[in-house]
Amino acid sequence: MIDALIQGLALVLQWNAFSLMLVGMALGFVVGLLPGIGGAATLALMLPFVFKMSPVEAFAFLLGMHSVAATTGDITSILFGVPGEGLSAATVVDGHPMAKQGEAARALGAALMSSLVGALIGAAALALAIPVVRPLVLTFGSPELFMVTVMGIACITSLSGLGTRAQLKGFAMGFLGLLLATIGQERQSGILRFDFGLMYLWEGLDLIPVLVGIFAIPEIIDLAVRGTSIAGNAPAAKLGAGVWEGIKDTFRHFWLVVRCSVVGVFVGILPGAGGGVAQWMAYAHAAQSARDATDRSRFGRGDVRGVLGPGAANNSKEGGDLIPTIAFGVPGSGAMAILLGAFLIMGLHPGPDMLTKHLAVTYSMVWTLVIANVITVIACLALLPYLAYVTRIRGGVIIPFLLLLVFVGSYTANKQIADLLVTLAAGAVGYLMVRFEWPRAPLVLGFVLGKLAETYLFISMARYGYSWLAQPLVLVLIALTVVVIVFPYFQERRTRAA
Amino acid sequence: MRLSGALFFSAGLALVAACAVSMAFAWPAKAAMFPLTMGIPLLVLALVQVVLDLREPPARADQALANRRSSAVFGWMAGFIALVMLLGFPFAVPIFVFCYLAFAGRERWLLAAVLAAAAWGAFHLLFQRLLHFPFETGLITGWFQ
């Protein structure tokens, strides 16, 4: 194994593979800044270029691009409140308020360093899990996967703010998100739900236009209403000075970063869950690990822990995603399904061969994740003080570019003009939610998890009837879900008593 | 009874939930189960919120300027979408950036033109040259092809 690990490193450091990785990274850097097009779509667009490459070169190119897109997505999320790589929306919740308070550099430093730690943990998990992952993945059938999604939905309690009224609004938004996820053709019976006679809605609403509209448009409107730059009246000297503070924050809250990375790896391993789920679950975990209710109330207003958690999970899930893809040929996400195409183009068959005959190629992927993330973070850290100054540009100048980012990004997700209208409508809803103090995070969490929950519930019922509820792992997950729901109330009561 | 924007939002939410639930009752059990499981609690929670909003005095803050500026941004966004539909992205991008900077941002026309050209250049280079991304042609530009 050690030999294969060293051989994998030597393969990635070969001139051809290394230079292709750098090309992929440059592309991923730009694409990561744009909402919508995202890592998965870029992988698909670049797939035709790998035909003439060797397997190591192809994976260095594709994985380098993919892993960088996940990191740079945090940059626009923090600076402008526009989720860059569509899934990095959870970083907006605390990252953008930090930028508004003149702490953009600190937030970016924290996001990048936690992303690096997350990526390294994800890569380590991939390296270590390859020989032992089979029993773990096979333990998780549809009932367990359903319970994991329910546990994710239960995180609404942590994303809703404190007090009965905030919880009421949070749960209502969570249910609305789950309801929105039911739009389109029901997968089992083929019935069209809430389609209003529009073919566009048969496939349901796409995540990107909804997400970008709900988070980015209210921020752009806020910028227009304030009539200032993003950082407002924050002192100019403060802007570029917080990078090291952000890096230190990662190590101040190191165990939180590690735990959120583990959440990312775990969610990455589960088929279909994807990065959005990982980020939100990590964010909810970060909020839950606040010392008391007062400490928790800082989340959503620019708490650095709300940046560290999602940042770490977003990158660690890449390693987790690769585990079932390599070991079984079961992709954990859309991007991995496309990567699976690259395996077939290269003449490789995921499964036992990748763990024996092609072990060096497998480890070259681990090294690509590590090296690409290290280079990206170093490059970004060098640029950060300058990037933070973008928050000083006058609102009137920057708004049209932000609107382009939002609408071009939404369009590139599906190439449908109707997505622009959905973005606008989601933006209007998001604006009203902010104005009337309804939390946005539970709606997104419900929307992300709704389809998965329904699918897994149906399979569980069809396969096991109600008996799946008595399976040992399901019972453990039910108990964990109850803890997730009850914990914030317990925490609030304890604070009141103190 | 106290009317406020918050009350209208909560009532709108309740209305959406009520419509969803009534539509779901018409579907077979399998297709209706999930929407009903989500829609009914949403309806109840939204109605509770409506009652709470009715009992709460509306905020007195002066929102006139904020409302005007917010409506203006929504107008620009709708205008951009209309431009995309009529001319397609490659034309809509520079026109929109120029118009926004010149009229809403009140920047000098030369700066607006330079930034609009830069926006078009970046768009063209990334999406059309590098990624070969297919963009739909607009209604008007379609006539000339």
XYZ file of C-alpha atoms in Angstrom:
643
model
C 0.000 0.000 0.000
C 2.820 2.418 0.896
C 4.515 1.583 -2.415
C 1.308 2.354 -4.300
C 0.924 5.597 -2.365
C 4.444 6.745 -3.329
C 3.933 5.550 -6.892
C 0.667 7.533 -7.046
C 2.507 10.703 -5.955
C 5.240 10.133 -8.549
C 2.597 9.725 -11.255
C 0.887 13.038 -10.397
C 4.207 14.887 -10.260
C 5.134 13.808 -13.796
C 5.374 16.862 -16.023
C 2.376 16.037 -18.267
C -0.004 15.150 -15.464
C 1.089 18.087 -13.302
C 0.732 20.669 -16.066
C -2.692 19.305 -17.037
C -3.715 19.525 -13.405
C -2.692 23.196 -13.389
C -4.743 23.825 -16.557
C -7.743 22.097 -14.957
C -7.259 24.124 -11.794
C -7.192 27.428 -13.710
C -10.447 26.474 -15.416
C -11.997 25.279 -12.152
C -10.985 28.543 -10.482
C -12.969 30.636 -12.979
C -15.907 28.238 -13.150
C -16.096 28.042 -9.356
C -16.760 31.772 -9.228
C -19.869 31.396 -11.389
C -23.080 30.093 -9.907
C -24.876 27.496 -11.954
C -22.295 26.095 -14.289
C -20.564 24.408 -11.358
C -18.008 21.653 -11.143
C -20.250 18.889 -12.500
C -21.253 20.745 -15.676
C -17.644 21.719 -16.351
C -16.563 18.119 -15.905
C -19.132 17.158 -18.546
C -17.945 19.919 -20.894
C -14.305 18.868 -20.502
C -14.897 15.136 -20.820
C -14.307 15.082 -24.611
C -10.783 16.472 -24.068
C -9.569 13.478 -22.064
C -9.735 10.910 -24.867
C -6.056 11.314 -25.736
C -4.814 11.486 -22.153
C -3.467 8.678 -19.981
C -5.648 7.769 -16.952
C -3.396 9.656 -14.509
C -3.356 12.764 -16.747
C -7.130 12.637 -17.228
C -7.889 12.348 -13.526
C -5.319 15.032 -12.642
C -7.034 17.358 -15.133
C -10.629 16.553 -14.130
C -10.190 16.209 -10.384
C -7.915 19.257 -10.219
C -10.649 21.270 -11.896
C -13.446 19.822 -9.770
C -11.781 20.231 -6.402
C -10.742 23.833 -7.097
C -14.279 24.800 -8.174
C -15.523 23.682 -4.751
C -12.989 25.951 -3.028
C -13.331 29.108 -5.109
C -17.132 28.984 -4.910
C -16.747 30.307 -1.374
C -15.130 33.509 -2.672
C -18.233 34.967 -4.356
C -20.431 33.599 -1.571
C -18.514 35.631 0.987
C -17.738 38.749 -1.027
C -21.083 39.255 -2.763
C -23.582 36.854 -1.180
C -23.818 35.112 -4.570
C -23.298 31.365 -4.074
C -20.385 30.704 -6.437
C -20.304 26.993 -7.041
C -24.064 26.618 -6.556
C -23.704 24.373 -3.543
C -21.671 26.785 -1.467
C -24.783 28.641 -0.292
C -24.310 27.781 3.384
C -21.137 29.892 3.401
C -23.261 32.925 2.467
C -25.215 32.832 5.720
C -22.331 34.002 7.911
C -19.626 34.776 5.348
C -21.422 37.648 3.632
C -22.445 39.390 6.879
C -18.744 39.272 7.796
C -17.909 40.971 4.468
C -20.526 43.635 5.216
C -18.835 44.275 8.551
C -15.511 44.789 6.780
C -14.172 41.330 7.651
C -14.121 39.863 4.143
C -10.448 38.908 4.325
C -10.920 37.135 7.646
C -13.944 35.210 6.320
C -12.065 34.272 3.138
C -8.987 33.210 5.086
C -11.161 31.033 7.325
C -13.066 29.550 4.368
C -9.892 28.717 2.444
C -7.973 27.249 5.349
C -10.950 25.173 6.507
C -11.423 24.049 2.895
C -7.821 22.888 2.843
C -8.167 21.013 6.123
C -11.427 19.505 4.829
C -9.822 18.471 1.546
C -6.907 16.827 3.350
C -9.256 14.946 5.666
C -11.356 13.899 2.658
C -8.254 12.673 0.837
C -7.040 10.817 3.939
C -10.473 9.222 4.330
C -10.329 8.129 0.695
C -6.847 6.651 1.122
C -7.731 4.838 4.340
C -11.273 3.792 3.452
C -10.567 2.115 0.147
C -9.752 -1.281 1.666
C -12.505 -1.230 4.290
C -15.331 0.770 2.761
C -17.349 -2.098 1.339
C -19.127 -3.196 4.563
C -19.910 0.430 5.493
C -21.571 1.277 2.194
C -23.447 -2.017 2.078
C -24.838 -1.408 5.593
C -26.695 1.644 4.307
C -29.844 0.552 2.497
C -32.760 2.793 1.580
C -34.253 2.847 5.147
C -30.959 4.061 6.619
C -30.516 6.579 3.812
C -34.060 7.840 4.430
C -33.281 8.283 8.107
C -30.092 10.196 7.251
C -32.171 12.616 5.152
C -34.687 12.922 8.013
C -31.785 13.687 10.342
C -30.687 16.372 7.872
C -34.199 17.832 7.827
C -34.218 17.805 11.632
C -31.288 20.228 11.480
C -33.973 22.856 10.731
C -34.231 23.356 14.486
C -30.650 24.587 14.514
C -31.053 26.772 11.427
C -34.212 28.553 12.567
C -33.013 30.919 15.224
C -34.024 31.056 18.861
C -37.454 31.287 20.431
C -40.819 29.730 19.669
C -41.730 32.182 16.896
C -38.413 31.745 15.118
C -38.821 27.965 15.341
C -42.370 28.223 13.989
C -41.149 30.225 11.012
C -38.186 27.881 10.533
C -40.362 24.779 10.439
C -42.857 26.460 8.105
C -40.009 27.303 5.715
C -38.628 23.771 6.008
C -42.043 22.352 5.055
C -42.292 24.840 2.191
C -38.890 23.669 0.912
C -39.991 20.042 1.147
C -43.223 20.914 -0.664
C -41.339 22.727 -3.435
C -39.225 19.591 -3.866
C -42.365 17.648 -4.809
C -42.979 19.757 -7.931
C -42.701 17.673 -11.096
C -43.256 14.097 -12.095
C -43.618 11.714 -9.184
C -41.016 9.041 -9.835
C -43.003 5.985 -8.826
C -46.458 6.616 -10.271
C -45.570 9.094 -13.017
C -48.232 11.556 -11.807
C -47.414 15.180 -12.587
C -47.588 17.303 -9.448
C -47.948 21.099 -9.385
C -46.882 21.342 -13.045
C -49.658 23.837 -14.007
C -49.520 22.456 -17.537
C -45.911 23.606 -18.012
C -43.472 21.099 -19.448
C -40.650 23.064 -17.769
C -41.919 21.889 -14.379
C -42.039 18.183 -15.238
C -38.494 17.721 -13.982
C -39.195 19.878 -10.936
C -37.480 23.118 -9.968
C -33.722 23.136 -10.349
C -31.688 23.853 -7.241
C -29.418 26.534 -8.717
C -31.992 29.175 -9.798
C -33.894 28.757 -6.532
C -30.782 28.919 -4.403
C -29.157 31.814 -6.237
C -32.415 33.769 -6.296
C -33.186 33.288 -2.635
C -29.715 34.165 -1.381
C -28.119 36.501 -3.916
C -30.946 38.784 -5.042
C -31.888 40.014 -1.534
C -28.201 40.870 -0.973
C -28.031 42.812 -4.254
C -31.213 44.687 -3.342
C -29.797 45.433 0.097
C -26.705 46.858 -1.601
C -28.853 49.058 -3.844
C -30.990 50.235 -0.918
C -27.963 51.107 1.221
C -26.391 52.942 -1.720
C -22.872 52.185 -0.450
C -20.193 49.589 -1.159
C -20.588 46.061 0.256
C -18.341 46.856 3.209
C -20.213 50.119 3.797
C -18.357 52.382 6.183
C -15.959 49.754 7.515
C -12.470 51.230 7.866
C -10.341 50.559 4.778
C -7.376 49.420 6.861
C -9.456 46.570 8.336
C -10.372 45.025 4.986
C -7.242 43.202 3.886
C -5.853 42.678 7.335
C -7.849 39.725 8.562
C -6.449 36.895 6.437
C -4.188 35.563 9.168
C -6.973 35.998 11.679
C -9.161 33.779 9.480
C -6.401 31.175 9.230
C -5.952 31.263 12.993
C -9.738 30.877 13.412
C -9.471 27.524 11.635
C -7.044 26.286 14.260
C -8.889 27.972 17.152
C -11.928 25.890 16.204
C -9.944 22.974 14.853
C -12.135 20.201 16.258
C -15.209 21.831 14.792
C -13.459 21.872 11.401
C -12.501 18.211 11.817
C -16.033 17.209 12.829
C -17.572 19.103 9.922
C -15.044 17.483 7.582
C -16.151 14.084 8.853
C -19.789 15.099 8.200
C -18.722 15.987 4.642
C -16.946 12.664 4.082
C -19.916 10.739 5.448
C -22.481 12.589 3.321
C -20.163 12.261 0.317
C -20.105 8.479 0.681
C -23.909 8.280 0.657
C -25.242 7.997 -2.878
C -27.227 10.969 -4.155
C -26.825 13.192 -1.100
C -24.387 15.662 -2.699
C -22.480 18.693 -1.526
C -25.464 20.894 -0.695
C -26.595 18.458 1.975
C -23.057 18.172 3.372
C -22.700 21.939 3.675
C -26.010 22.524 5.383
C -25.577 19.606 7.782
C -22.125 20.911 8.658
C -23.534 24.413 9.174
C -26.275 23.033 11.421
C -23.673 21.063 13.359
C -21.556 24.200 13.789
C -24.603 26.104 15.081
C -25.495 23.246 17.418
C -22.035 23.118 18.899
C -22.390 26.662 20.212
C -21.866 26.803 23.972
C -25.301 28.206 24.816
C -28.272 30.011 23.313
C -26.542 33.405 23.438
C -23.533 31.983 21.640
C -25.826 30.383 19.062
C -27.630 33.637 18.388
C -24.403 34.925 16.755
C -24.879 32.504 13.852
C -26.355 34.172 10.802
C -24.906 37.543 11.801
C -21.303 36.957 10.813
C -19.908 34.205 13.055
C -16.707 32.735 11.676
C -17.738 29.235 12.788
C -20.589 29.456 10.278
C -17.924 29.807 7.579
C -15.532 27.162 8.891
C -18.080 24.327 9.078
C -19.482 24.521 5.517
C -16.024 25.345 4.093
C -14.550 22.165 5.557
C -17.477 19.933 4.583
C -17.617 21.263 1.039
C -14.130 19.997 0.275
C -13.976 16.875 2.431
C -17.041 15.521 0.654
C -14.958 15.252 -2.568
C -12.892 12.476 -0.979
C -16.050 10.867 0.396
C -17.729 11.100 -3.012
C -14.864 9.251 -4.653
C -15.015 6.300 -2.251
C -18.136 4.525 -3.614
C -17.315 5.727 -7.156
C -13.926 4.006 -7.161
C -14.788 1.034 -4.995
C -18.116 0.025 -6.574
C -18.735 2.234 -9.570
C -21.647 3.754 -7.625
C -21.386 7.545 -8.015
C -22.176 9.566 -4.907
C -23.154 12.688 -6.887
C -23.770 14.063 -10.372
C -20.121 15.066 -10.726
C -18.996 11.568 -9.809
C -21.397 10.072 -12.348
C -19.602 12.141 -14.998
C -16.235 11.077 -13.627
C -17.422 7.517 -13.975
C -17.730 8.281 -17.694
C -14.046 9.246 -17.642
C -13.201 5.881 -16.079
C -14.936 4.106 -18.941
C -13.271 6.345 -21.557
C -9.915 5.405 -20.014
C -10.821 1.719 -20.191
C -10.846 1.402 -16.400
C -13.575 -0.428 -14.526
C -14.334 0.869 -11.033
C -14.450 -1.913 -8.479
C -11.916 -4.490 -7.265
C -9.480 -3.711 -10.112
C -9.056 -0.154 -8.830
C -8.054 -1.540 -5.436
C -5.581 -4.088 -6.795
C -4.354 -3.775 -10.399
C -4.733 0.035 -10.659
C -4.072 0.957 -7.033
C -1.384 3.496 -8.045
C -3.905 5.296 -10.292
C -6.382 5.322 -7.399
C -3.804 6.871 -5.083
C -2.848 9.374 -7.779
C -6.419 10.684 -7.372
C -5.862 11.071 -3.638
C -2.678 13.051 -4.332
C -4.427 15.180 -6.951
C -7.006 16.229 -4.356
C -4.240 17.101 -1.895
C -1.910 18.944 -4.286
C -4.670 20.837 -6.132
C -6.143 22.103 -2.881
C -2.796 23.115 -1.405
C -1.857 25.087 -4.561
C -5.296 26.739 -4.731
C -5.260 27.825 -1.120
C -1.733 29.248 -1.398
C -2.672 31.137 -4.605
C -5.909 32.430 -3.101
C -4.234 33.496 0.144
C -1.773 35.557 -1.883
C -4.679 37.235 -3.682
C -6.975 37.647 -0.687
C -5.995 41.098 0.519
C -6.728 42.390 -2.997
C -9.949 40.383 -3.360
C -11.251 41.864 -0.114
C -10.955 45.345 -1.602
C -13.685 44.413 -4.094
C -16.048 45.036 -1.185
C -15.042 48.740 -1.352
C -16.250 49.243 -4.944
C -19.305 51.494 -5.191
C -22.596 49.595 -5.217
C -23.743 51.356 -8.392
C -20.741 49.986 -10.284
C -20.733 46.453 -8.951
C -24.491 45.712 -9.063
C -24.797 45.096 -12.849
C -21.895 42.625 -12.676
C -23.471 40.822 -9.733
C -26.757 40.613 -11.628
C -24.888 39.132 -14.606
C -23.260 36.603 -12.304
C -26.673 35.655 -10.931
C -28.572 35.370 -14.210
C -25.830 33.951 -16.438
C -25.089 31.480 -13.646
C -28.729 30.433 -13.344
C -29.047 30.002 -17.095
C -25.930 27.866 -17.449
C -27.301 25.279 -15.019
C -29.910 24.003 -17.531
C -29.764 26.312 -20.538
C -33.413 27.316 -20.067
C -34.692 30.885 -20.260
C -37.439 29.898 -17.796
C -34.714 29.469 -15.162
C -34.195 33.237 -15.305
C -37.847 33.772 -14.382
C -37.557 31.224 -11.568
C -34.470 33.073 -10.293
C -36.372 36.362 -10.337
C -39.368 34.822 -8.552
C -37.115 33.114 -5.978
C -35.359 36.462 -5.529
C -38.679 38.184 -4.806
C -39.586 35.490 -2.265
C -36.107 35.694 -0.703
C -36.394 39.488 -0.476
C -39.767 39.250 1.299
C -38.397 36.563 3.610
C -35.520 38.801 4.656
C -37.816 41.793 5.063
C -40.347 39.944 7.223
C -37.703 37.940 9.093
C -38.370 34.431 7.818
C -35.225 32.234 7.830
C -33.990 31.159 4.393
C -31.710 28.278 5.363
C -34.502 25.835 6.418
C -36.272 26.369 3.082
C -33.124 25.465 1.156
C -32.418 22.459 3.386
C -35.975 21.169 2.874
C -35.723 21.748 -0.862
C -32.350 19.971 -1.142
C -33.466 16.954 0.891
C -37.115 16.679 -0.181
C -36.687 14.578 -3.317
C -34.166 12.252 -1.704
C -36.390 11.720 1.324
C -39.414 10.862 -0.778
C -37.492 8.464 -3.014
C -35.849 6.593 -0.132
C -39.126 6.459 1.802
C -40.918 4.941 -1.173
C -38.208 2.306 -1.764
C -38.160 1.434 1.943
C -41.937 1.012 2.067
C -42.035 -0.994 -1.164
C -39.194 -3.272 -0.087
C -39.849 -3.736 3.650
C -43.345 -2.401 4.431
C -43.273 -0.859 7.918
C -40.740 -3.397 9.212
C -37.843 -1.149 8.172
C -38.666 1.010 11.169
C -37.441 -1.786 13.448
C -34.020 -2.229 11.815
C -31.210 -1.653 14.367
C -29.345 1.069 12.438
C -32.640 2.826 11.670
C -33.439 2.881 15.409
C -30.024 4.381 16.148
C -30.612 7.046 13.474
C -34.103 7.783 14.872
C -32.543 8.300 18.312
C -29.917 10.619 16.798
C -32.651 12.562 14.979
C -34.521 13.074 18.263
C -31.289 14.356 19.830
C -30.795 16.764 16.895
C -34.346 18.119 17.338
C -34.365 18.329 21.120
C -30.833 19.617 21.697
C -31.431 23.313 20.805
C -34.483 23.454 23.120
C -32.513 21.818 25.905
C -29.680 24.295 25.303
C -32.078 27.258 25.393
C -33.683 26.105 28.633
C -30.301 25.574 30.227
C -29.264 29.123 29.239
C -32.480 30.572 30.673
C -32.006 28.648 33.894
C -28.439 29.953 34.179
C -57.371 44.152 12.728
C -53.873 45.404 11.821
C -52.745 45.035 8.231
C -49.050 44.820 7.461
C -46.677 43.439 4.826
C -45.709 40.642 7.198
C -49.367 39.673 7.530
C -49.791 39.564 3.754
C -46.708 37.369 3.438
C -47.974 34.909 6.061
C -51.449 34.905 4.497
C -49.884 34.290 1.065
C -47.961 31.358 2.480
C -51.153 29.936 3.983
C -52.888 30.364 0.640
C -50.085 28.529 -1.201
C -50.257 25.698 1.332
C -54.056 25.502 1.069
C -53.914 25.334 -2.734
C -51.184 22.666 -2.609
C -53.170 20.543 -0.165
C -56.406 20.834 -2.148
C -54.583 19.875 -5.367
C -52.859 16.928 -3.673
C -56.199 15.476 -2.500
C -57.060 14.861 -6.155
C -54.021 12.587 -6.765
C -53.620 8.867 -6.072
C -52.431 8.037 -2.556
C -48.822 7.309 -3.536
C -48.344 10.636 -5.289
C -50.304 12.604 -2.685
C -48.708 11.212 0.479
C -45.584 13.381 0.553
C -47.155 16.699 -0.541
C -49.953 16.216 2.013
C -47.494 15.304 4.770
C -45.641 18.558 4.098
C -48.546 20.762 3.019
C -50.860 20.259 6.000
C -48.310 21.212 8.696
C -47.249 24.158 6.515
C -50.868 25.314 6.321
C -51.290 25.025 10.102
C -48.032 26.855 10.865
C -48.795 29.607 8.334
C -52.267 30.130 9.843
C -50.770 30.350 13.339
C -48.365 32.970 11.991
C -51.273 34.888 10.426
C -52.971 35.031 13.840
C -49.725 36.184 15.494
C -49.238 38.880 12.836
C -52.819 40.089 13.334
C -52.137 40.574 17.036
C -48.875 42.402 16.498
C -48.744 46.130 15.666
C -47.171 46.783 12.247
C -43.672 48.287 12.191
C -43.650 52.068 11.782
C -40.324 52.381 9.939
C -40.371 54.583 6.838
C -39.758 52.231 3.939
C -40.500 54.588 1.049
C -36.897 55.002 -0.151
C -36.102 51.312 0.359
C -39.252 50.313 -1.510
C -38.413 52.647 -4.397
C -34.841 51.361 -4.727
C -35.901 47.713 -4.360
C -38.561 48.128 -7.052
C -35.980 49.762 -9.316
C -33.609 46.761 -8.990
C -36.481 44.370 -9.727
C -37.300 46.511 -12.765
C -33.702 46.263 -14.002
C -33.719 42.496 -13.487
C -36.972 42.130 -15.415
C -35.483 44.361 -18.116
C -32.400 42.164 -18.372
C -34.542 39.036 -18.762
C -36.576 40.791 -21.454
C -33.329 41.766 -23.245
C -32.108 38.159 -23.106
C -35.397 36.932 -24.563
C -35.299 39.493 -27.363
C -31.591 39.617 -28.210
C -29.960 36.606 -26.545
C -27.188 36.725 -23.935
C -24.268 37.866 -26.151
C -26.061 41.158 -26.966
C -27.966 41.542 -23.709
C -24.845 41.423 -21.514
C -23.061 44.573 -22.797
C -26.291 46.533 -23.380
C -27.495 45.826 -19.851
C -24.168 46.690 -18.200
C -23.903 49.946 -20.172
C -27.497 51.017 -19.470
C -27.329 50.183 -15.763
C -24.038 51.995 -15.239
C -25.060 55.022 -17.299
C -28.632 55.467 -16.045
C -28.977 53.755 -12.642
C -25.346 54.062 -11.500
C -24.989 57.550 -13.081
C -21.430 56.772 -14.117
C -19.694 58.627 -16.944
C -20.652 57.196 -20.327
C -17.053 56.467 -21.246
C -16.525 54.383 -18.089
C -19.877 52.656 -18.692
C -18.829 51.805 -22.256
C -15.413 50.492 -21.171
C -16.931 48.301 -18.416
C -19.665 47.045 -20.777
C -16.976 46.065 -23.306
C -15.020 44.337 -20.537
C -18.130 42.403 -19.438
C -18.782 41.318 -23.013
C -15.109 40.341 -23.481
C -15.077 38.182 -20.343
C -18.406 36.595 -21.279
C -17.320 35.894 -24.860
C -13.933 34.522 -23.874
C -15.174 32.195 -21.147
C -18.494 30.932 -22.443
C -18.181 31.172 -26.201
C -14.467 30.635 -26.888
C -13.349 28.455 -24.000
C -16.407 26.442 -22.999
C -18.317 26.610 -26.325
C -21.441 27.042 -24.241
C -24.631 27.023 -26.342
C -26.771 30.136 -25.723
C -30.254 30.470 -27.196
C -30.657 33.198 -29.783
C -33.137 35.939 -28.983
C -36.451 36.484 -30.734
C -35.140 39.462 -32.709
C -31.626 38.138 -33.401
C -33.261 34.883 -34.538
C -34.883 36.730 -37.462
C -31.486 37.626 -38.899
C -30.111 34.076 -38.839
